[in-house]
Amino acid sequence: MKKVKVVRCLRRMAADEVASNVVRAQYAEGAINGKPVPAYRAEQNINPKSMTDTFVALRLNIDNWRWWDVPIYMRVGKRLPKSATEISVHFKKAPMVLFNKETNDANVLVIRIQPDEGISLRMQAKMRERVSGSNR
């Protein structure tokens, strides 16, 4: 029942918001394990003029008190480099970075659901510079 509540809280996109929040595509020809593979439209039993999407990425918002102002990113597709289910939480950067260079990297918590279950946490930390001739 909780899943239904979340789905009902998904913010609807206006027609002019779709282009900036959704990416749709079809896979092209390439190679898997060194063997050539055809593009989607060249696959057997597929119409060469097919407009069927084989990849979709979207940014969603859930309008409730818990998830307000937290973008949710979802990607799904056929013939991706790896098959995985994971939740990636990208924390907001601190408004001011003291004693360190500005970086584009943020702290990230990744919860891998399948195929290799696990948790990883990447944190940005201040690097202490060694001064030549100093034992500090």
Coordinates of N, CA and C in Angstrom, one line a residue:
M1 N 0.8 -1.2 0.0 CA 0.0 0.0 0.0 C 0.9 1.3 0.0
K2 N 2.0 1.2 0.6 CA 2.9 2.4 0.7 C 3.4 2.7 -0.7
K3 N 3.7 1.7 -1.5 CA 4.1 2.0 -2.9 C 3.1 2.8 -3.7
V4 N 1.8 2.4 -3.5 CA 0.8 3.1 -4.2 C 0.7 4.6 -3.7
K5 N 0.9 4.8 -2.4 CA 0.9 6.2 -1.9 C 2.0 7.0 -2.6
V6 N 3.2 6.4 -2.7 CA 4.3 7.1 -3.4 C 4.0 7.4 -4.8
V7 N 3.5 6.5 -5.5 CA 3.1 6.7 -6.9 C 2.1 7.8 -7.1
R8 N 1.1 7.8 -6.1 CA 0.1 8.9 -6.2 C 0.7 10.3 -5.9
C9 N 1.9 10.3 -5.2 CA 2.5 11.6 -4.9 C 3.5 12.1 -6.0
L10 N 3.7 11.3 -7.0 CA 4.6 11.7 -8.1 C 4.1 13.0 -8.7
R11 N 4.9 14.0 -8.8 CA 4.5 15.2 -9.4 C 4.3 15.1 -10.9
R12 N 3.2 15.5 -11.4 CA 2.9 15.5 -12.9 C 3.7 16.5 -13.6
M13 N 4.2 16.2 -14.8 CA 5.0 17.2 -15.5 C 4.1 17.8 -16.6
A14 N 4.3 19.1 -16.7 CA 3.6 19.8 -17.8 C 4.3 19.5 -19.1
A15 N 3.7 19.7 -20.2 CA 4.2 19.3 -21.5 C 5.6 20.0 -21.7
D16 N 5.7 21.2 -21.3 CA 7.0 21.9 -21.5 C 8.1 21.5 -20.6
E17 N 7.8 20.7 -19.6 CA 8.8 20.2 -18.6 C 9.4 18.9 -19.1
V18 N 8.8 18.2 -20.0 CA 9.2 16.8 -20.4 C 10.6 16.9 -21.0
A19 N 10.9 17.8 -21.9 CA 12.1 17.8 -22.6 C 13.3 18.0 -21.6
S20 N 13.1 18.7 -20.5 CA 14.3 18.9 -19.6 C 14.3 17.9 -18.5
N21 N 13.4 17.0 -18.4 CA 13.4 15.9 -17.4 C 13.4 14.5 -17.9
V22 N 13.3 14.3 -19.2 CA 13.2 12.9 -19.7 C 14.1 12.8 -20.9
V23 N 14.9 11.7 -21.0 CA 15.7 11.3 -22.1 C 15.2 10.0 -22.6
R24 N 14.9 9.9 -23.9 CA 14.5 8.6 -24.6 C 15.5 8.3 -25.7
A25 N 15.7 7.0 -25.9 CA 16.6 6.6 -27.0 C 16.4 5.2 -27.4
Q26 N 17.1 4.8 -28.5 CA 17.2 3.4 -28.9 C 18.7 3.1 -29.0
Y27 N 19.0 1.8 -28.7 CA 20.4 1.4 -28.8 C 20.8 1.3 -30.2
A28 N 22.1 1.6 -30.4 CA 22.7 1.6 -31.7 C 23.6 0.3 -31.9
E29 N 24.1 0.1 -33.0 CA 25.0 -1.1 -33.2 C 26.3 -0.9 -32.4
G30 N 26.8 -2.0 -32.0 CA 28.0 -2.0 -31.2 C 28.6 -3.3 -31.1
A31 N 29.3 -3.6 -29.9 CA 29.9 -4.9 -29.7 C 29.7 -5.3 -28.2
I32 N 29.5 -6.6 -28.0 CA 29.4 -7.2 -26.7 C 30.4 -8.3 -26.6
N33 N 31.3 -8.2 -25.7 CA 32.4 -9.2 -25.6 C 33.2 -9.4 -26.9
G34 N 33.4 -8.3 -27.6 CA 34.1 -8.3 -28.8 C 33.4 -8.8 -30.0
K35 N 32.1 -9.1 -29.9 CA 31.3 -9.6 -31.0 C 30.3 -8.5 -31.4
P36 N 30.2 -8.2 -32.7 CA 29.3 -7.1 -33.2 C 27.9 -7.5 -32.9
V37 N 27.1 -6.5 -32.5 CA 25.6 -6.7 -32.3 C 24.9 -5.6 -33.1
P38 N 23.8 -5.9 -33.7 CA 23.0 -4.9 -34.5 C 22.3 -3.8 -33.6
A39 N 22.0 -2.7 -34.3 CA 21.1 -1.7 -33.7 C 19.7 -2.2 -33.5
Y40 N 18.9 -1.6 -32.7 CA 17.6 -2.1 -32.4 C 16.8 -2.2 -33.7
R41 N 16.8 -1.2 -34.6 CA 16.0 -1.3 -35.8 C 16.5 -2.4 -36.8
A42 N 17.7 -2.9 -36.6 CA 18.2 -3.9 -37.5 C 18.0 -5.3 -36.9
E43 N 17.4 -5.4 -35.7 CA 17.1 -6.7 -35.1 C 16.1 -7.4 -35.9
Q44 N 16.1 -8.7 -35.7 CA 15.1 -9.6 -36.4 C 13.7 -9.3 -35.9
N45 N 12.7 -9.3 -36.7 CA 11.3 -9.0 -36.3 C 11.0 -7.6 -35.8
I46 N 11.9 -6.6 -36.1 CA 11.7 -5.2 -35.6 C 11.5 -4.4 -36.9
N47 N 10.5 -3.6 -36.9 CA 10.3 -2.7 -38.0 C 11.4 -1.7 -38.1
P48 N 12.0 -1.6 -39.3 CA 13.2 -0.7 -39.5 C 12.9 0.8 -39.2
K49 N 11.6 1.1 -39.2 CA 11.2 2.5 -38.9 C 10.6 2.7 -37.4
S50 N 10.8 1.6 -36.6 CA 10.3 1.6 -35.3 C 10.8 2.8 -34.5
M51 N 9.9 3.4 -33.7 CA 10.2 4.5 -32.8 C 10.1 4.1 -31.3
T52 N 10.1 2.8 -31.1 CA 10.1 2.2 -29.7 C 11.3 2.6 -29.0
D53 N 11.2 3.1 -27.8 CA 12.3 3.4 -27.0 C 12.9 2.2 -26.3
T54 N 14.3 2.1 -26.3 CA 14.9 1.0 -25.6 C 15.7 1.5 -24.4
F55 N 15.7 2.8 -24.2 CA 16.3 3.5 -23.0 C 15.5 4.7 -22.6
V56 N 15.3 4.8 -21.3 CA 14.6 6.0 -20.8 C 15.3 6.4 -19.5
A57 N 15.5 7.7 -19.3 CA 16.1 8.2 -18.1 C 15.2 9.4 -17.7
L58 N 14.8 9.5 -16.5 CA 13.9 10.6 -16.1 C 14.2 11.1 -14.7
R59 N 13.9 12.4 -14.5 CA 14.0 13.0 -13.1 C 12.6 13.2 -12.6
L60 N 12.3 12.6 -11.5 CA 11.0 12.7 -10.9 C 11.1 13.4 -9.6
N61 N 9.9 13.9 -9.1 CA 9.8 14.5 -7.8 C 8.6 13.9 -7.1
I62 N 8.7 13.7 -5.8 CA 7.7 13.1 -5.0 C 7.2 14.2 -4.1
D63 N 5.9 14.6 -4.3 CA 5.4 15.7 -3.5 C 4.8 15.2 -2.2
N64 N 5.6 14.9 -1.2 CA 5.2 14.7 0.1 C 6.2 15.3 1.1
W65 N 5.9 15.3 2.4 CA 6.8 16.0 3.3 C 8.2 15.3 3.4
R66 N 8.3 14.0 3.2 CA 9.6 13.3 3.4 C 10.5 13.6 2.2
W67 N 10.0 13.6 1.0 CA 10.8 13.7 -0.2 C 10.7 15.0 -1.0
W68 N 10.1 16.0 -0.3 CA 10.0 17.3 -1.0 C 11.4 17.8 -1.3
D69 N 11.5 18.4 -2.5 CA 12.8 19.0 -3.0 C 13.9 18.0 -3.2
V70 N 13.6 16.7 -3.3 CA 14.7 15.7 -3.5 C 14.4 15.1 -4.9
P71 N 15.3 15.3 -5.9 CA 15.0 14.7 -7.2 C 15.3 13.2 -7.1
I72 N 14.5 12.5 -7.8 CA 14.7 11.0 -7.9 C 15.0 10.7 -9.4
Y73 N 16.1 10.1 -9.7 CA 16.5 9.8 -11.0 C 16.3 8.3 -11.3
M74 N 15.7 8.0 -12.4 CA 15.5 6.6 -12.8 C 16.0 6.3 -14.2
R75 N 16.7 5.2 -14.4 CA 17.2 4.8 -15.7 C 16.8 3.4 -15.9
V76 N 16.4 3.1 -17.1 CA 16.0 1.7 -17.5 C 16.3 1.6 -19.0
G77 N 16.8 0.4 -19.4 CA 17.0 0.2 -20.8 C 17.5 -1.2 -21.1
K78 N 17.4 -1.5 -22.4 CA 17.9 -2.8 -22.9 C 19.4 -2.6 -23.3
R79 N 20.1 -3.7 -23.3 CA 21.5 -3.7 -23.8 C 22.4 -2.6 -23.2
L80 N 22.3 -2.4 -21.9 CA 23.2 -1.5 -21.2 C 24.4 -2.2 -20.8
P81 N 25.5 -1.5 -20.5 CA 26.8 -2.2 -20.2 C 26.7 -3.2 -19.0
K82 N 25.9 -2.9 -18.1 CA 25.7 -3.8 -16.9 C 24.3 -3.8 -16.5
S83 N 23.9 -4.9 -15.9 CA 22.5 -5.1 -15.4 C 22.6 -4.9 -13.9
A84 N 22.0 -3.9 -13.4 CA 22.1 -3.7 -11.9 C 20.8 -3.0 -11.4
T85 N 20.6 -3.2 -10.1 CA 19.5 -2.5 -9.5 C 20.2 -1.8 -8.3
E86 N 20.2 -0.5 -8.2 CA 20.8 0.2 -7.1 C 20.2 1.5 -6.8
I87 N 20.3 2.0 -5.6 CA 19.8 3.3 -5.2 C 21.1 4.1 -4.9
S88 N 21.1 5.3 -5.5 CA 22.3 6.1 -5.3 C 21.8 7.4 -4.7
V89 N 22.3 7.8 -3.5 CA 21.9 9.0 -2.8 C 23.0 10.0 -2.9
H90 N 22.8 11.1 -3.6 CA 23.8 12.1 -3.8 C 23.5 13.2 -2.8
F91 N 24.3 13.4 -1.8 CA 24.1 14.4 -0.8 C 24.4 15.8 -1.4
K92 N 23.7 16.8 -0.9 CA 24.0 18.2 -1.3 C 25.3 18.6 -0.8
K93 N 26.0 19.4 -1.6 CA 27.3 19.9 -1.2 C 27.1 21.0 -0.2
A94 N 28.2 21.1 0.7 CA 28.1 22.2 1.7 C 28.2 23.5 1.0
P95 N 27.5 24.5 1.5 CA 27.4 25.8 0.9 C 28.7 26.5 0.8
M96 N 29.7 26.2 1.7 CA 31.0 26.8 1.7 C 32.0 25.8 2.0
V97 N 33.1 25.7 1.3 CA 34.1 24.8 1.5 C 35.3 25.5 2.1
L98 N 35.7 25.2 3.3 CA 36.8 25.9 4.0 C 38.1 25.1 3.8
F99 N 39.2 25.7 3.6 CA 40.5 25.1 3.6 C 40.7 24.0 2.5
N100 N 39.9 24.1 1.5 CA 40.0 23.0 0.5 C 39.6 23.6 -0.9
K101 N 40.1 23.0 -1.9 CA 39.7 23.5 -3.3 C 38.2 23.1 -3.5
E102 N 37.6 23.9 -4.3 CA 36.2 23.5 -4.7 C 36.2 22.3 -5.6
T103 N 35.4 21.3 -5.4 CA 35.3 20.2 -6.3 C 33.8 20.0 -6.8
N104 N 33.7 19.3 -7.8 CA 32.3 18.9 -8.3 C 31.8 17.7 -7.7
D105 N 32.6 17.0 -7.0 CA 32.2 15.7 -6.4 C 31.4 15.9 -5.1
A106 N 30.4 15.1 -4.9 CA 29.6 15.2 -3.7 C 29.7 13.9 -3.0
N107 N 29.2 13.9 -1.8 CA 29.2 12.6 -1.0 C 28.1 11.8 -1.6
V108 N 28.4 10.5 -1.8 CA 27.4 9.6 -2.4 C 27.3 8.3 -1.6
L109 N 26.0 7.9 -1.3 CA 25.7 6.6 -0.7 C 25.1 5.7 -1.7
V110 N 25.7 4.6 -2.0 CA 25.1 3.7 -3.0 C 24.7 2.4 -2.3
I111 N 23.4 2.0 -2.5 CA 22.9 0.7 -2.0 C 22.7 -0.2 -3.2
R112 N 23.5 -1.2 -3.3 CA 23.4 -2.1 -4.4 C 22.4 -3.3 -4.0
I113 N 21.4 -3.4 -4.8 CA 20.3 -4.4 -4.5 C 20.7 -5.7 -5.3
Q114 N 21.0 -5.6 -6.6 CA 21.4 -6.8 -7.3 C 22.3 -6.4 -8.5
P115 N 23.2 -7.1 -9.0 CA 23.5 -8.5 -8.6 C 24.4 -8.7 -7.4
D116 N 25.2 -7.7 -7.1 CA 26.2 -7.8 -6.0 C 25.7 -6.9 -4.8
E117 N 24.9 -7.5 -3.9 CA 24.3 -6.7 -2.8 C 25.5 -6.1 -2.0
G118 N 25.2 -4.8 -1.6 CA 26.2 -4.2 -0.7 C 25.9 -2.7 -0.6
I119 N 26.8 -2.0 0.2 CA 26.6 -0.6 0.4 C 28.0 0.0 0.2
S120 N 28.1 1.2 -0.4 CA 29.3 1.9 -0.5 C 29.0 3.4 -0.2
L121 N 30.0 4.0 0.4 CA 29.9 5.4 0.8 C 31.1 6.1 0.3
R122 N 31.0 7.1 -0.6 CA 32.1 7.9 -1.0 C 32.0 9.3 -0.4
M123 N 33.0 9.7 0.3 CA 33.0 11.0 1.0 C 34.2 11.8 0.5
Q124 N 33.9 13.1 0.4 CA 35.0 14.0 0.1 C 35.6 14.5 1.4
A125 N 36.9 14.5 1.5 CA 37.5 14.9 2.8 C 38.6 15.9 2.5
K126 N 39.0 16.7 3.4 CA 40.1 17.6 3.3 C 41.4 16.8 3.3
M127 N 42.3 17.1 2.3 CA 43.6 16.5 2.3 C 44.6 17.5 3.0
R128 N 45.3 16.9 3.9 CA 46.3 17.7 4.6 C 47.6 17.7 3.7
E129 N 48.1 18.9 3.5 CA 49.3 19.0 2.7 C 50.5 18.9 3.6
R130 N 51.5 18.1 3.1 CA 52.8 18.0 3.9 C 53.7 19.1 3.5
V131 N 54.3 19.7 4.5 CA 55.2 20.8 4.2 C 56.6 20.2 4.2
S132 N 57.4 20.4 3.2 CA 58.7 19.8 3.1 C 59.6 20.2 4.3
G133 N 60.2 19.2 4.9 CA 61.1 19.4 6.0 C 60.3 19.4 7.3
S134 N 59.0 19.2 7.3 CA 58.2 19.3 8.5 C 57.8 17.9 9.0
N135 N 57.7 17.7 10.2 CA 57.3 16.4 10.8 C 55.9 16.4 11.2
R136 N 55.1 17.4 10.8 CA 53.7 17.5 11.2 C 52.9 16.4 10.6

